[in-house]
mmCIF file of C-alpha atoms in Angstrom:
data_model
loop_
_atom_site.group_PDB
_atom_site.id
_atom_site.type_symbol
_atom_site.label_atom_id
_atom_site.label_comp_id
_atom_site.label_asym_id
_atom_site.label_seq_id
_atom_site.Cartn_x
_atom_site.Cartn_y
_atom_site.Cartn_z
ATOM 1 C CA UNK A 1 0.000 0.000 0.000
ATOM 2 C CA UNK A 2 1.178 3.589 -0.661
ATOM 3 C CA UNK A 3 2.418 5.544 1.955
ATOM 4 C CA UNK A 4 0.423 9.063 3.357
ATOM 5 C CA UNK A 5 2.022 12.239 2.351
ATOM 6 C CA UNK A 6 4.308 13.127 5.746
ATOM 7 C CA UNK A 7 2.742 16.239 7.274
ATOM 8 C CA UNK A 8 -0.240 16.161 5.361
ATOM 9 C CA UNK A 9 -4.267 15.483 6.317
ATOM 10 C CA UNK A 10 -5.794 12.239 4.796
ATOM 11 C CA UNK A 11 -7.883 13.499 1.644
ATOM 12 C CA UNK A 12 -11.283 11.298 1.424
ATOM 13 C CA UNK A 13 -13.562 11.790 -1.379
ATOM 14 C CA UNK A 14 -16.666 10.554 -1.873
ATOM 15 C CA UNK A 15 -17.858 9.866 -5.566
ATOM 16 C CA UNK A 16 -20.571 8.439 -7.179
ATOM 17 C CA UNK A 17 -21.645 8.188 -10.674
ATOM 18 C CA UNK A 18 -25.372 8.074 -10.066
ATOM 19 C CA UNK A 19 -27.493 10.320 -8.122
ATOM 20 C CA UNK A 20 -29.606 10.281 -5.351
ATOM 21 C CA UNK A 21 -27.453 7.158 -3.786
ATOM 22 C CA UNK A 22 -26.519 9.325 -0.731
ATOM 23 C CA UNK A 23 -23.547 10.137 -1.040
ATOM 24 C CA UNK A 24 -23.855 13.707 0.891
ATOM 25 C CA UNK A 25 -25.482 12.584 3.176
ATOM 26 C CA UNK A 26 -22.798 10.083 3.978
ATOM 27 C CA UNK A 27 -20.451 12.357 4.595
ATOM 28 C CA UNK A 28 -22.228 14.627 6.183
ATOM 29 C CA UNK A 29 -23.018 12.200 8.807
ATOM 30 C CA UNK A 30 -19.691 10.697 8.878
ATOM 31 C CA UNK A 31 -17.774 14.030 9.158
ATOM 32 C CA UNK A 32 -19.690 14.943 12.237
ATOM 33 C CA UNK A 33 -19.107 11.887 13.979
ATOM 34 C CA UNK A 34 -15.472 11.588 13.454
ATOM 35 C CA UNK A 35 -15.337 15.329 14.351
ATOM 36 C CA UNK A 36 -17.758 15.340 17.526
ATOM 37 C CA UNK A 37 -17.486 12.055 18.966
ATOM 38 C CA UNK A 38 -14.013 10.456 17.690
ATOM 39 C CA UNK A 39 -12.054 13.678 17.857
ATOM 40 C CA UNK A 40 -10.591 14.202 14.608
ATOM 41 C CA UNK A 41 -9.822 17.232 13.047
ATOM 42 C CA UNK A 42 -11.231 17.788 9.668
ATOM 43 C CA UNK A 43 -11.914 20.296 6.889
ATOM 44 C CA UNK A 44 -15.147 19.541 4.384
ATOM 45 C CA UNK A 45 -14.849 20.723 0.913
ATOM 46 C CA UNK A 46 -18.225 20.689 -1.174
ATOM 47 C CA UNK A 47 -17.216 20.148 -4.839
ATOM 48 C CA UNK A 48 -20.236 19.672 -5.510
ATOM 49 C CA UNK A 49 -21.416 22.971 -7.515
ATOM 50 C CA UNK A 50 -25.010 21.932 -8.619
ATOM 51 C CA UNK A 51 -26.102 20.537 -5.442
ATOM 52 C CA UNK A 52 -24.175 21.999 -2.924
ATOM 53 C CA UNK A 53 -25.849 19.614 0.070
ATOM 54 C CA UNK A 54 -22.876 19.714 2.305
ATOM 55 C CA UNK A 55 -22.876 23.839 2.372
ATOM 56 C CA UNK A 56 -26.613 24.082 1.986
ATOM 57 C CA UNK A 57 -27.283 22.391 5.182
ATOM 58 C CA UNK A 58 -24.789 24.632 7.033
ATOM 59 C CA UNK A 59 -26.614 27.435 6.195
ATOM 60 C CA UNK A 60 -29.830 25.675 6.919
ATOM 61 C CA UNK A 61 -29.001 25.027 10.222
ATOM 62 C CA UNK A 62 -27.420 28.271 10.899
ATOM 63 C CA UNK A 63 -31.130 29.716 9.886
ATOM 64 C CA UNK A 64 -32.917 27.529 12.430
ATOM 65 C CA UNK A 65 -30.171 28.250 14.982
ATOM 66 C CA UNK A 66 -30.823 31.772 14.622
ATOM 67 C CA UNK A 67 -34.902 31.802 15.026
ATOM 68 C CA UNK A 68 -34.791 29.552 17.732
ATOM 69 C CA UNK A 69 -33.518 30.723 21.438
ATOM 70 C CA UNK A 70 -34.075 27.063 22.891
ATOM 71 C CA UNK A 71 -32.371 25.539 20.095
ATOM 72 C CA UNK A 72 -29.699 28.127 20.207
ATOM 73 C CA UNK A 73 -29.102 27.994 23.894
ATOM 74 C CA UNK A 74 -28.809 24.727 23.309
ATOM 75 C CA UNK A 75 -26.619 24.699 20.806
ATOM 76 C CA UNK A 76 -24.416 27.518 22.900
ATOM 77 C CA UNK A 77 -24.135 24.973 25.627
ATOM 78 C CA UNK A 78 -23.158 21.737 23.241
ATOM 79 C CA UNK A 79 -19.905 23.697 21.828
ATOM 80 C CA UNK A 80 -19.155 25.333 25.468
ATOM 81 C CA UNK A 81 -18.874 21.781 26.677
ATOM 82 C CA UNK A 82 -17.562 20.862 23.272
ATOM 83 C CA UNK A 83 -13.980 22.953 23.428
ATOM 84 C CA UNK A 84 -14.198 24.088 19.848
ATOM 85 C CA UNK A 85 -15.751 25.428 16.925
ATOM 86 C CA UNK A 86 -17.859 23.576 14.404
ATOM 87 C CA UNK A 87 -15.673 22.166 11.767
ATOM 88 C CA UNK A 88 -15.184 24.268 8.989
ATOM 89 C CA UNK A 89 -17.154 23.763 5.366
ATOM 90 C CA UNK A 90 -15.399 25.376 2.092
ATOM 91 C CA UNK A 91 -16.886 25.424 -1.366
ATOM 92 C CA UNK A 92 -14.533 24.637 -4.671
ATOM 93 C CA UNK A 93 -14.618 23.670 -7.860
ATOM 94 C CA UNK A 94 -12.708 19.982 -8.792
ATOM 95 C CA UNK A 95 -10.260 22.172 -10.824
ATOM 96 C CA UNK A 96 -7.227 23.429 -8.391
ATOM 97 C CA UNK A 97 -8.975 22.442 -5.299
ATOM 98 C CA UNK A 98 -6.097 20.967 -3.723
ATOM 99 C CA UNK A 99 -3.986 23.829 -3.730
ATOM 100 C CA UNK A 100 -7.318 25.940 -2.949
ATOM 101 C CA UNK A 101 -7.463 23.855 0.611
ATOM 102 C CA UNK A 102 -3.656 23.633 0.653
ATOM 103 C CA UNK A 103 -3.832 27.549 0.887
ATOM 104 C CA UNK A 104 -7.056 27.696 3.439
ATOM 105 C CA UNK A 105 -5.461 25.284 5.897
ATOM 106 C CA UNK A 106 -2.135 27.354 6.107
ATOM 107 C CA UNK A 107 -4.094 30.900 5.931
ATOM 108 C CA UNK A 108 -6.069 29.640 8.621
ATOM 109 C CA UNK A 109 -3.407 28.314 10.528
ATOM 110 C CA UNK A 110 -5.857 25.288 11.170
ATOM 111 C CA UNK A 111 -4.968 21.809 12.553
ATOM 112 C CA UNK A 112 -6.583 19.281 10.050
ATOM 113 C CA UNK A 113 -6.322 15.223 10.071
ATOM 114 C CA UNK A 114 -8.499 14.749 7.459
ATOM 115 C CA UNK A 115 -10.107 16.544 4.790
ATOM 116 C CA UNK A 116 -13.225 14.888 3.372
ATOM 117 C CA UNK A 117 -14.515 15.970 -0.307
ATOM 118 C CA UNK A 118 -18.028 15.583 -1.545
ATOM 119 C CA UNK A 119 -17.314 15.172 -5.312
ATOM 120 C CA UNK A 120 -20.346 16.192 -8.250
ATOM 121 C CA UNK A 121 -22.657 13.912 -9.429
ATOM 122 C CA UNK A 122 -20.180 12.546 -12.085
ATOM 123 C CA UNK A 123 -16.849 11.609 -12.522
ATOM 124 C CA UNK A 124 -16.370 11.476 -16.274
ATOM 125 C CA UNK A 125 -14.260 15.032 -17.227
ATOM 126 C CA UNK A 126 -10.655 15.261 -16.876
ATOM 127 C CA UNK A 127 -10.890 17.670 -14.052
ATOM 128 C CA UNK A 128 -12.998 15.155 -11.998
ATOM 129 C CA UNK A 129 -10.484 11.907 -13.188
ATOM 130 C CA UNK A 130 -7.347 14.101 -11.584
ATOM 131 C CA UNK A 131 -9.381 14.954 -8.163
ATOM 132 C CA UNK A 132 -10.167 11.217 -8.204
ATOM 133 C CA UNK A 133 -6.301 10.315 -8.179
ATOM 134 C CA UNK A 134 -5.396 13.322 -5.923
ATOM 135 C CA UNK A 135 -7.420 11.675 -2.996
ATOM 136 C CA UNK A 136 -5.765 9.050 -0.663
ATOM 137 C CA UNK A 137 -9.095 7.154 -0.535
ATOM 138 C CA UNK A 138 -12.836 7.186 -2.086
ATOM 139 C CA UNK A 139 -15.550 6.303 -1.174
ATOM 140 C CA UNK A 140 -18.559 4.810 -3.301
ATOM 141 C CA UNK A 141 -21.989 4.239 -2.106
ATOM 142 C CA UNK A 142 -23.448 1.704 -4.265
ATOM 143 C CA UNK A 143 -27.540 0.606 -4.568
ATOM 144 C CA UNK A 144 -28.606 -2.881 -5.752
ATOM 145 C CA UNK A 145 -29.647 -1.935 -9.147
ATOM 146 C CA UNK A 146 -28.343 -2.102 -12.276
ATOM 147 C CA UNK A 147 -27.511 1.683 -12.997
ATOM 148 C CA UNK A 148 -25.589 2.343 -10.158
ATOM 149 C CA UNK A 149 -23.635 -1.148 -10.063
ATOM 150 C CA UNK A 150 -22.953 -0.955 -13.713
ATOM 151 C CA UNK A 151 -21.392 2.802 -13.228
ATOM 152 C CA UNK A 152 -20.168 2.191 -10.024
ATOM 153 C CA UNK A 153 -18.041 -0.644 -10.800
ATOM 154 C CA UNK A 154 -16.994 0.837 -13.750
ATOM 155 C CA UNK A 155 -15.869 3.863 -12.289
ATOM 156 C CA UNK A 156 -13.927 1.737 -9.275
ATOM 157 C CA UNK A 157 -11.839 -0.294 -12.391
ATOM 158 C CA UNK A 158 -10.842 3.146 -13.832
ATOM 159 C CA UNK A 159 -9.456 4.373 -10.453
ATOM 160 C CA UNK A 160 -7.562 1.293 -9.737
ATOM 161 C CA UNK A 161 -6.235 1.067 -12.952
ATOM 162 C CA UNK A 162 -5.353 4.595 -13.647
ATOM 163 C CA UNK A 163 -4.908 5.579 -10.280
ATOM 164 C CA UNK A 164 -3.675 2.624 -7.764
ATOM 165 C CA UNK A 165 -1.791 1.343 -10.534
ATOM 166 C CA UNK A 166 0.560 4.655 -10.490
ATOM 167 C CA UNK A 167 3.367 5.260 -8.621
ATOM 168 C CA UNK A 168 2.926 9.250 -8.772
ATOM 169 C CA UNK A 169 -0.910 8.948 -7.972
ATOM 170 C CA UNK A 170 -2.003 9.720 -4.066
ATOM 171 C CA UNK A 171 -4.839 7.125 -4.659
ATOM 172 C CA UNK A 172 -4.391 4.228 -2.091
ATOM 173 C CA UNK A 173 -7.679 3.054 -2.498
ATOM 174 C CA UNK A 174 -11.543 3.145 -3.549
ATOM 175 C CA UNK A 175 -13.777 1.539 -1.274
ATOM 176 C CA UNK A 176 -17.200 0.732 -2.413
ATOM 177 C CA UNK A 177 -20.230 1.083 0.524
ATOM 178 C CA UNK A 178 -23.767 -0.612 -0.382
ATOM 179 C CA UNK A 179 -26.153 2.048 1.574
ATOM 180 C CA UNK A 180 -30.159 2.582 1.528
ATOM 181 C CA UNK A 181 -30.947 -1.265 1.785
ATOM 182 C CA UNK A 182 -34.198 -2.634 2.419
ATOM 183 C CA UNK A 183 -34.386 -5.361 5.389
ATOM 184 C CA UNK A 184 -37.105 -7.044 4.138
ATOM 185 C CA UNK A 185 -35.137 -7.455 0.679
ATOM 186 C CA UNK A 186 -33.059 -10.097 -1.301
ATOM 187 C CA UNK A 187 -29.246 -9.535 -0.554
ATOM 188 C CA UNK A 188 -28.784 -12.364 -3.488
ATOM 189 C CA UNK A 189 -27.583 -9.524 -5.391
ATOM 190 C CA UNK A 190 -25.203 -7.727 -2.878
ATOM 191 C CA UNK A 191 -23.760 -10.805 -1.942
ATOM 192 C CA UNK A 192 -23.450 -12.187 -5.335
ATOM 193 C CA UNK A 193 -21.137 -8.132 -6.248
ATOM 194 C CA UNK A 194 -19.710 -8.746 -2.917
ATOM 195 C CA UNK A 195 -18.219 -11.529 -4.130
ATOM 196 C CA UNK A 196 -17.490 -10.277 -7.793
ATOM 197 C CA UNK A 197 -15.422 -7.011 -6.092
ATOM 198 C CA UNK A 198 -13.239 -9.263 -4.436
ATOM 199 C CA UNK A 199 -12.394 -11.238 -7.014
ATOM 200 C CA UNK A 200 -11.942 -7.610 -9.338
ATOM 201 C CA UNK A 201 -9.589 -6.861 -6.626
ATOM 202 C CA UNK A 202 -12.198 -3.716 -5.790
ATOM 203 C CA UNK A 203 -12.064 -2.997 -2.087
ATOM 204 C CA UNK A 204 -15.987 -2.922 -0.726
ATOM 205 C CA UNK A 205 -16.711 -2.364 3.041
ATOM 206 C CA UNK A 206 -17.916 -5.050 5.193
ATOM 207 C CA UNK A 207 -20.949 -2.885 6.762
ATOM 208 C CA UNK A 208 -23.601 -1.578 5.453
ATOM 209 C CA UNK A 209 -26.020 0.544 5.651
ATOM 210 C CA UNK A 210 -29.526 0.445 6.364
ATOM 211 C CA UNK A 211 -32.661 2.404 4.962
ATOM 212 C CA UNK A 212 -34.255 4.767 7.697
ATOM 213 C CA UNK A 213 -36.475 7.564 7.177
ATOM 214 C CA UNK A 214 -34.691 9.073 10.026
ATOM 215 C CA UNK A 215 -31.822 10.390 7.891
ATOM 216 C CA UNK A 216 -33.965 13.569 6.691
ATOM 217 C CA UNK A 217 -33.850 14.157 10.233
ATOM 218 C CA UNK A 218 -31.995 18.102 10.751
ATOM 219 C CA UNK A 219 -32.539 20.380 13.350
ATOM 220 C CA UNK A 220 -35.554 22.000 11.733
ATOM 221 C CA UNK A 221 -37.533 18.362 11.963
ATOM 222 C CA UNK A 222 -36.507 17.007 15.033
ATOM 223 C CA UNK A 223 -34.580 19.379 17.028
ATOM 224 C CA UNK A 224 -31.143 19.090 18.665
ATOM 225 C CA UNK A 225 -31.742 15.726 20.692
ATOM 226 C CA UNK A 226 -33.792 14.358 17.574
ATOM 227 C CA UNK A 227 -31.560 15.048 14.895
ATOM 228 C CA UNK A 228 -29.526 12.771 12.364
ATOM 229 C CA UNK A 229 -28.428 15.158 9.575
ATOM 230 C CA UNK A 230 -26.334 17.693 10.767
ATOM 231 C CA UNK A 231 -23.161 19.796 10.212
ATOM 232 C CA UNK A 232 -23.464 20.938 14.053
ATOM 233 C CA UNK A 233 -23.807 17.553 15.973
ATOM 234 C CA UNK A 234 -23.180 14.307 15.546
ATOM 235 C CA UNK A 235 -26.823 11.702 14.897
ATOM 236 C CA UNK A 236 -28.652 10.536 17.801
ATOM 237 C CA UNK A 237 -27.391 7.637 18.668
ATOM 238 C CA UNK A 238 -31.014 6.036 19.526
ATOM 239 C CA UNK A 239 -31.643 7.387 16.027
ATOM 240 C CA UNK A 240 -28.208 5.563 14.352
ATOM 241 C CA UNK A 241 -28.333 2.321 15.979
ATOM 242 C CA UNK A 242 -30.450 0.179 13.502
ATOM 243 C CA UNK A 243 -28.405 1.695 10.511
ATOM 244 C CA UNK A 244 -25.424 0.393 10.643
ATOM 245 C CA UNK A 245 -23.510 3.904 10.658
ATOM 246 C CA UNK A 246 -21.242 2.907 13.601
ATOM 247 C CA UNK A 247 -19.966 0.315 12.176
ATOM 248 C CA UNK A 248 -19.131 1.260 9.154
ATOM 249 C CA UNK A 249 -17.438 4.581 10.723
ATOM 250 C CA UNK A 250 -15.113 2.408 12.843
ATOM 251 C CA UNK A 251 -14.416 0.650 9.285
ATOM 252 C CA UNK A 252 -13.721 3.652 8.167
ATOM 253 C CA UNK A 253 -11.403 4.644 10.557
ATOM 254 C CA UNK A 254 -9.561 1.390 9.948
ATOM 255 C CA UNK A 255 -9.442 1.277 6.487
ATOM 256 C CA UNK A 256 -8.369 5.157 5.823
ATOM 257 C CA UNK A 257 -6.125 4.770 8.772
ATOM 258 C CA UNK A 258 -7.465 8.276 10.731
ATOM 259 C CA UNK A 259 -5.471 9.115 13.798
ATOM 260 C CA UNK A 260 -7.435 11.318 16.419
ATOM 261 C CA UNK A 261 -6.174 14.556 17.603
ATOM 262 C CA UNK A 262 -5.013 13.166 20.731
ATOM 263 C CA UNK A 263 -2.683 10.576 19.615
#
């Protein structure tokens, strides 16, 4: 496996060639837990010009924040206890990005571990190919049908074999995460493209995550002890449990090999 950049934050993208697989949402969730609960430092970048989730729900939050003294109080208390600031959120386009955060982090004269990239809908232009190859890992929420395992798969065969395969690409490794499944459904299929990434040599986690209406949940809809969506606070935990998210973070952690502030 390639060695991390010395003195440099891990770079974690997450890509996906189909919409609407929840891929924001993802990171949005995972950010704030590794941030809030696991203590590592990180910088979000939202490449993501057409959708913007990542910085749309900041400023969502920031409304509701603002026309609401409970939640605001509350939220006064959280980051007293806390020790720090919310984690910062940065828009960019894919082209020059990494010298774009390169020059934030040292302006700011920020400590970051980890910066974590939501990447636009598609990965197909040059631009998007050399952001791909300029991250130390990606992740790739998949869906059991045929669109998105098609593209997906596709997609995780170009980056090993243009990127992995390079000895002057930062790409360690693409990891591919099946999210939004059903309970009461088949996994014939996701065990049957389990099996067929492993033999392609295409890294795919061993969690997974579960489908629960409860990740629309922001501060608007539930308020801050009922909230799962959030650039402020980490999920409920009574909220997370059946999803599989906790799993899949400490995967995460594993796999990407993120070191907490305090080690």
């Amino acid at each position: 496996m390639k060695q991390k950049v010395k003195n440099q934050p891990v770079y974690l993208g997450f890509a996906s060639q189909k919409g609407g697989v929840g891929k924001s949402s993802l990171a949005e969730i995972l950010a704030s837990i590794l941030y809030y609960e696991k203590g590592i430092s990180l910088l979000v970048v939202d490449c993501d010009g057409t959708q913007e989730s990542f910085f749309k729900l900041r400023q969502r939050e920031r409304r509701v924040i603002e026309g609401s003294e409970t939640i605001s109080k509350q939220m006064k208390d959280f980051f007293t206890k806390f020790g720090k600031h919310a984690y910062p959120i940065i828009r960019s386009t894919p082209r020059n990005v990494i010298k774009y955060v390169n020059e934030y982090i040292r302006t700011h004269d920020i400590k970051v571990n980890l910066v974590i990239f939501d990447f636009p809908g598609h990965a197909s232009t040059e631009d998007l190919l050399q952001l791909s190859i300029d991250m130390d890992y990606i992740i790739t929420p998949i869906e059991a049908d045929p669109q998105s395992l098609v593209s997906s798969f596709a997609y995780a065969r170009t980056i090993r074999d243009l990127g992995v395969g390079l000895s002057d690409a930062r790409i360690r490794d693409l990891l591919l995460l099946w999210n939004k499944i059903n309970r009461s459904a088949s996994s014939i299929v996701m065990d049957y493209y389990t099996q067929y990434a492993k033999e392609e040599d295409i890294s795919i986690f061993d969690a997974r995550i579960y489908h629960s209406v409860r990740f629309s949940r922001e501060l608007e809809l539930g308020g801050v002890k009922g909230v799962f969506r959030s650039s402020y606070l980490p999920p409920a935990l009574t909220l997370r449990l059946p999803t599989g998210i906790d799993l899949w973070v400490e995967e995460v952690i594993e796999k990407c090999h993120l070191i907490p502030d305090s080690l």
